[in-house]
Amino acid sequence: AQCTDERVNQVTPALFEAYPTPASMASAPLDDLERLVQPTGFFRQKARNILAAAQRIVDAYEGEVPDTVAELTTLPGAARKTANVVVSACFPENAEGIAVDTHVQRIARRLGWTRSWEPPKVEQDLLRLVDRSEWNHLTHLLIDHGRAVCRAPRPLCDECPESIAGECPSRDRLPRPARRGR
C-alpha cells in the first residue's frame, strides 16, 4: 500500500480541525494542505487531489460529499477502492462492491477465491462468492486479518483461526517467519 490507514488516521484529525467542511478545504492554501498531509508520503500530489476534490464537491455537489461510487470516482484522486471504502463507511445502504486493497487481494488469492492480480477482477470474483449484506464486513475482516496474521511475505499461519486455516490451500506452501532465539 502507498500509505497505511494508521498514517492517514494520524493526520486526519489536524486536517479536519483546520478545514472541517468541503468549502473550507476548497479554499485552503495548497502549502498548508501539503504540510498537514506530509507524513503520508506523496504529499504534494495528495494535497493537490484533496484541494481539487473539495472544490469539485463544492461546485458539483453543493458542498455535500457524494454518496455513490459513481459520483465519488469523479473526484480527483478517488478510484474505486477509495469510493467503496467511503460508501461502506458513510453510506452503507449504497454499497456497490468490496474495497480491494493489497490485503483483500492477497487473502482472496491465497484462499483460492480468485486467480487475478487485478483489483476490479478480484472484486468481481468476490462479489460472486459473498452475499451483498456481507460485503462491508468481509472487507474489514480481510484487511484486519491481512495486517495481523496473513501477512506478506511471511504469514503467521499457526495463528490463523481454524475456520480459515482449514480452508486455506496456501497454508503449507507459504514461507514462515524465522523463529527467534534459535
Coordinates of C-alpha atoms in Angstrom, one line a residue:
A1 CA 0.0 0.0 0.0
Q2 CA 1.2 3.5 -0.7
C3 CA 0.1 4.7 2.7
T4 CA -1.2 2.9 5.7
D5 CA -4.5 3.6 7.4
E6 CA -2.7 4.2 10.6
R7 CA -0.7 7.0 9.0
V8 CA -3.8 8.5 7.4
N9 CA -5.6 8.3 10.8
Q10 CA -2.7 10.3 12.4
V11 CA -3.1 13.2 10.0
T12 CA -6.8 13.5 9.5
P13 CA -7.7 15.0 12.9
A14 CA -5.5 18.0 12.3
L15 CA -6.6 18.2 8.7
F16 CA -10.3 18.2 9.6
E17 CA -9.8 20.5 12.5
A18 CA -8.2 23.1 10.2
Y19 CA -10.7 22.5 7.4
P20 CA -13.9 20.9 8.7
T21 CA -16.0 21.4 5.6
P22 CA -15.5 20.9 1.9
A23 CA -16.0 24.6 1.4
S24 CA -13.2 25.5 3.9
M25 CA -11.0 22.8 2.4
A26 CA -11.7 24.1 -1.1
S27 CA -10.2 27.5 -0.2
A28 CA -7.3 26.1 1.8
P29 CA -3.8 27.2 0.8
L30 CA -2.1 24.4 -1.1
D31 CA 1.1 24.7 1.0
D32 CA -0.9 24.3 4.2
L33 CA -2.6 21.1 2.9
E34 CA 0.9 19.8 1.9
R35 CA 2.2 20.5 5.4
L36 CA -0.8 18.7 7.0
V37 CA -0.6 15.6 4.8
Q38 CA 3.2 15.5 4.5
P39 CA 3.6 12.4 6.8
T40 CA 1.6 10.3 4.4
G41 CA 4.1 10.4 1.6
F42 CA 3.4 11.6 -1.9
F43 CA 2.1 14.6 -0.1
R44 CA 2.2 17.2 -2.9
Q45 CA 0.0 15.1 -5.2
K46 CA -2.3 14.2 -2.3
A47 CA -2.7 17.8 -1.3
R48 CA -3.5 18.8 -4.9
N49 CA -6.1 16.0 -5.1
I50 CA -7.6 17.0 -1.8
L51 CA -7.9 20.6 -2.9
A52 CA -9.4 19.7 -6.3
A53 CA -11.8 17.1 -4.8
A54 CA -13.0 19.6 -2.2
Q55 CA -13.5 22.2 -5.0
R56 CA -15.4 19.6 -7.1
I57 CA -17.6 18.7 -4.1
V58 CA -18.4 22.4 -3.6
D59 CA -19.0 23.1 -7.3
A60 CA -20.7 19.9 -8.5
Y61 CA -22.4 18.6 -5.3
E62 CA -23.3 21.8 -3.4
G63 CA -20.8 21.1 -0.7
E64 CA -22.2 17.6 0.1
V65 CA -20.0 14.6 -0.1
P66 CA -21.3 12.3 -2.9
D67 CA -22.8 9.1 -1.6
T68 CA -22.3 6.7 -4.6
V69 CA -19.3 5.0 -6.0
A70 CA -20.0 6.5 -9.5
E71 CA -20.1 10.1 -8.1
L72 CA -17.1 9.6 -5.8
T73 CA -14.9 8.3 -8.6
T74 CA -15.4 11.6 -10.4
L75 CA -13.3 13.3 -7.6
P76 CA -9.6 13.8 -8.2
G77 CA -7.6 11.0 -6.5
A78 CA -10.6 8.8 -5.7
A79 CA -10.5 5.5 -7.5
R80 CA -12.9 2.6 -7.0
K81 CA -11.2 1.3 -3.8
T82 CA -11.4 4.7 -2.1
A83 CA -15.0 5.1 -3.3
N84 CA -16.0 1.7 -1.9
V85 CA -14.4 2.5 1.4
V86 CA -16.2 5.8 1.7
V87 CA -19.5 4.3 0.7
S88 CA -19.2 1.3 3.0
A89 CA -18.2 3.5 6.0
C90 CA -20.5 6.5 5.5
F91 CA -23.4 5.4 3.2
P92 CA -23.6 1.6 3.7
E93 CA -27.1 1.5 2.2
N94 CA -25.5 2.4 -1.2
A95 CA -22.8 -0.3 -1.1
E96 CA -21.9 -1.3 -4.6
G97 CA -18.9 -3.5 -4.0
I98 CA -15.9 -4.6 -2.0
A99 CA -12.9 -2.4 -1.4
V100 CA -10.0 -4.4 -2.7
D101 CA -6.7 -3.4 -1.2
T102 CA -3.5 -5.3 -1.0
H103 CA -4.6 -7.3 2.0
V104 CA -8.0 -8.3 0.4
Q105 CA -6.3 -9.2 -2.8
R106 CA -3.6 -11.3 -1.1
I107 CA -6.0 -13.3 1.0
A108 CA -8.5 -13.8 -1.8
R109 CA -5.7 -15.3 -3.9
R110 CA -4.3 -17.4 -1.0
L111 CA -7.8 -18.8 -0.3
G112 CA -8.3 -19.6 -4.0
W113 CA -11.2 -17.2 -4.3
T114 CA -9.6 -15.5 -7.3
R115 CA -6.6 -16.1 -9.5
S116 CA -6.4 -12.4 -10.6
W117 CA -3.9 -9.7 -9.5
E118 CA -6.3 -7.1 -11.0
P119 CA -8.4 -5.4 -8.2
P120 CA -11.5 -5.0 -10.4
K121 CA -11.4 -8.7 -11.3
V122 CA -10.7 -9.7 -7.7
E123 CA -13.7 -7.6 -6.7
Q124 CA -16.0 -9.2 -9.3
D125 CA -14.8 -12.7 -8.1
L126 CA -15.6 -11.8 -4.5
L127 CA -19.0 -10.3 -5.4
R128 CA -20.0 -13.6 -6.9
L129 CA -19.0 -15.5 -3.8
V130 CA -20.3 -13.3 -1.0
D131 CA -23.8 -12.1 -0.2
R132 CA -24.3 -8.3 -0.6
S133 CA -25.1 -8.0 3.1
E134 CA -21.6 -9.2 4.0
W135 CA -19.5 -7.0 1.6
N136 CA -18.6 -4.4 4.2
H137 CA -17.9 -6.9 6.9
L138 CA -15.8 -9.0 4.6
T139 CA -13.7 -6.1 3.5
H140 CA -12.8 -5.1 7.1
L141 CA -12.3 -8.8 8.2
L142 CA -9.9 -9.4 5.4
I143 CA -8.0 -6.2 5.9
D144 CA -7.6 -6.8 9.6
H145 CA -6.6 -10.5 9.0
G146 CA -4.1 -9.5 6.4
R147 CA -2.5 -7.0 8.7
A148 CA -2.3 -9.2 11.8
V149 CA -2.0 -12.8 10.5
C150 CA -2.0 -13.4 6.8
R151 CA 0.9 -11.0 6.1
A152 CA 3.1 -10.7 3.2
P153 CA 5.6 -12.2 2.6
R154 CA 5.6 -14.5 5.7
P155 CA 2.1 -15.2 7.1
L156 CA 1.6 -16.3 10.7
C157 CA -0.3 -19.5 9.6
D158 CA -0.1 -21.0 13.1
E159 CA -2.1 -18.1 14.4
C160 CA -4.8 -18.4 11.7
P161 CA -8.2 -19.4 13.0
E162 CA -9.0 -23.0 12.1
S163 CA -12.2 -21.8 10.3
I164 CA -9.9 -20.1 7.8
A165 CA -6.8 -22.3 8.0
G166 CA -8.8 -25.4 7.3
E167 CA -10.0 -23.9 4.0
C168 CA -6.6 -22.4 3.0
P169 CA -4.9 -24.2 0.1
S170 CA -1.9 -22.0 0.6
R171 CA -1.2 -22.8 4.2
D172 CA 1.6 -25.3 3.7
R173 CA 3.1 -23.6 0.7
L174 CA 3.9 -20.2 2.2
P175 CA 7.2 -19.2 3.9
R176 CA 7.0 -19.0 7.6
P177 CA 8.6 -16.4 9.8
A178 CA 12.0 -17.3 11.3
R179 CA 11.8 -18.4 15.0
R180 CA 13.6 -16.0 17.3
G181 CA 16.2 -17.2 19.8
R182 CA 17.3 -20.3 18.0

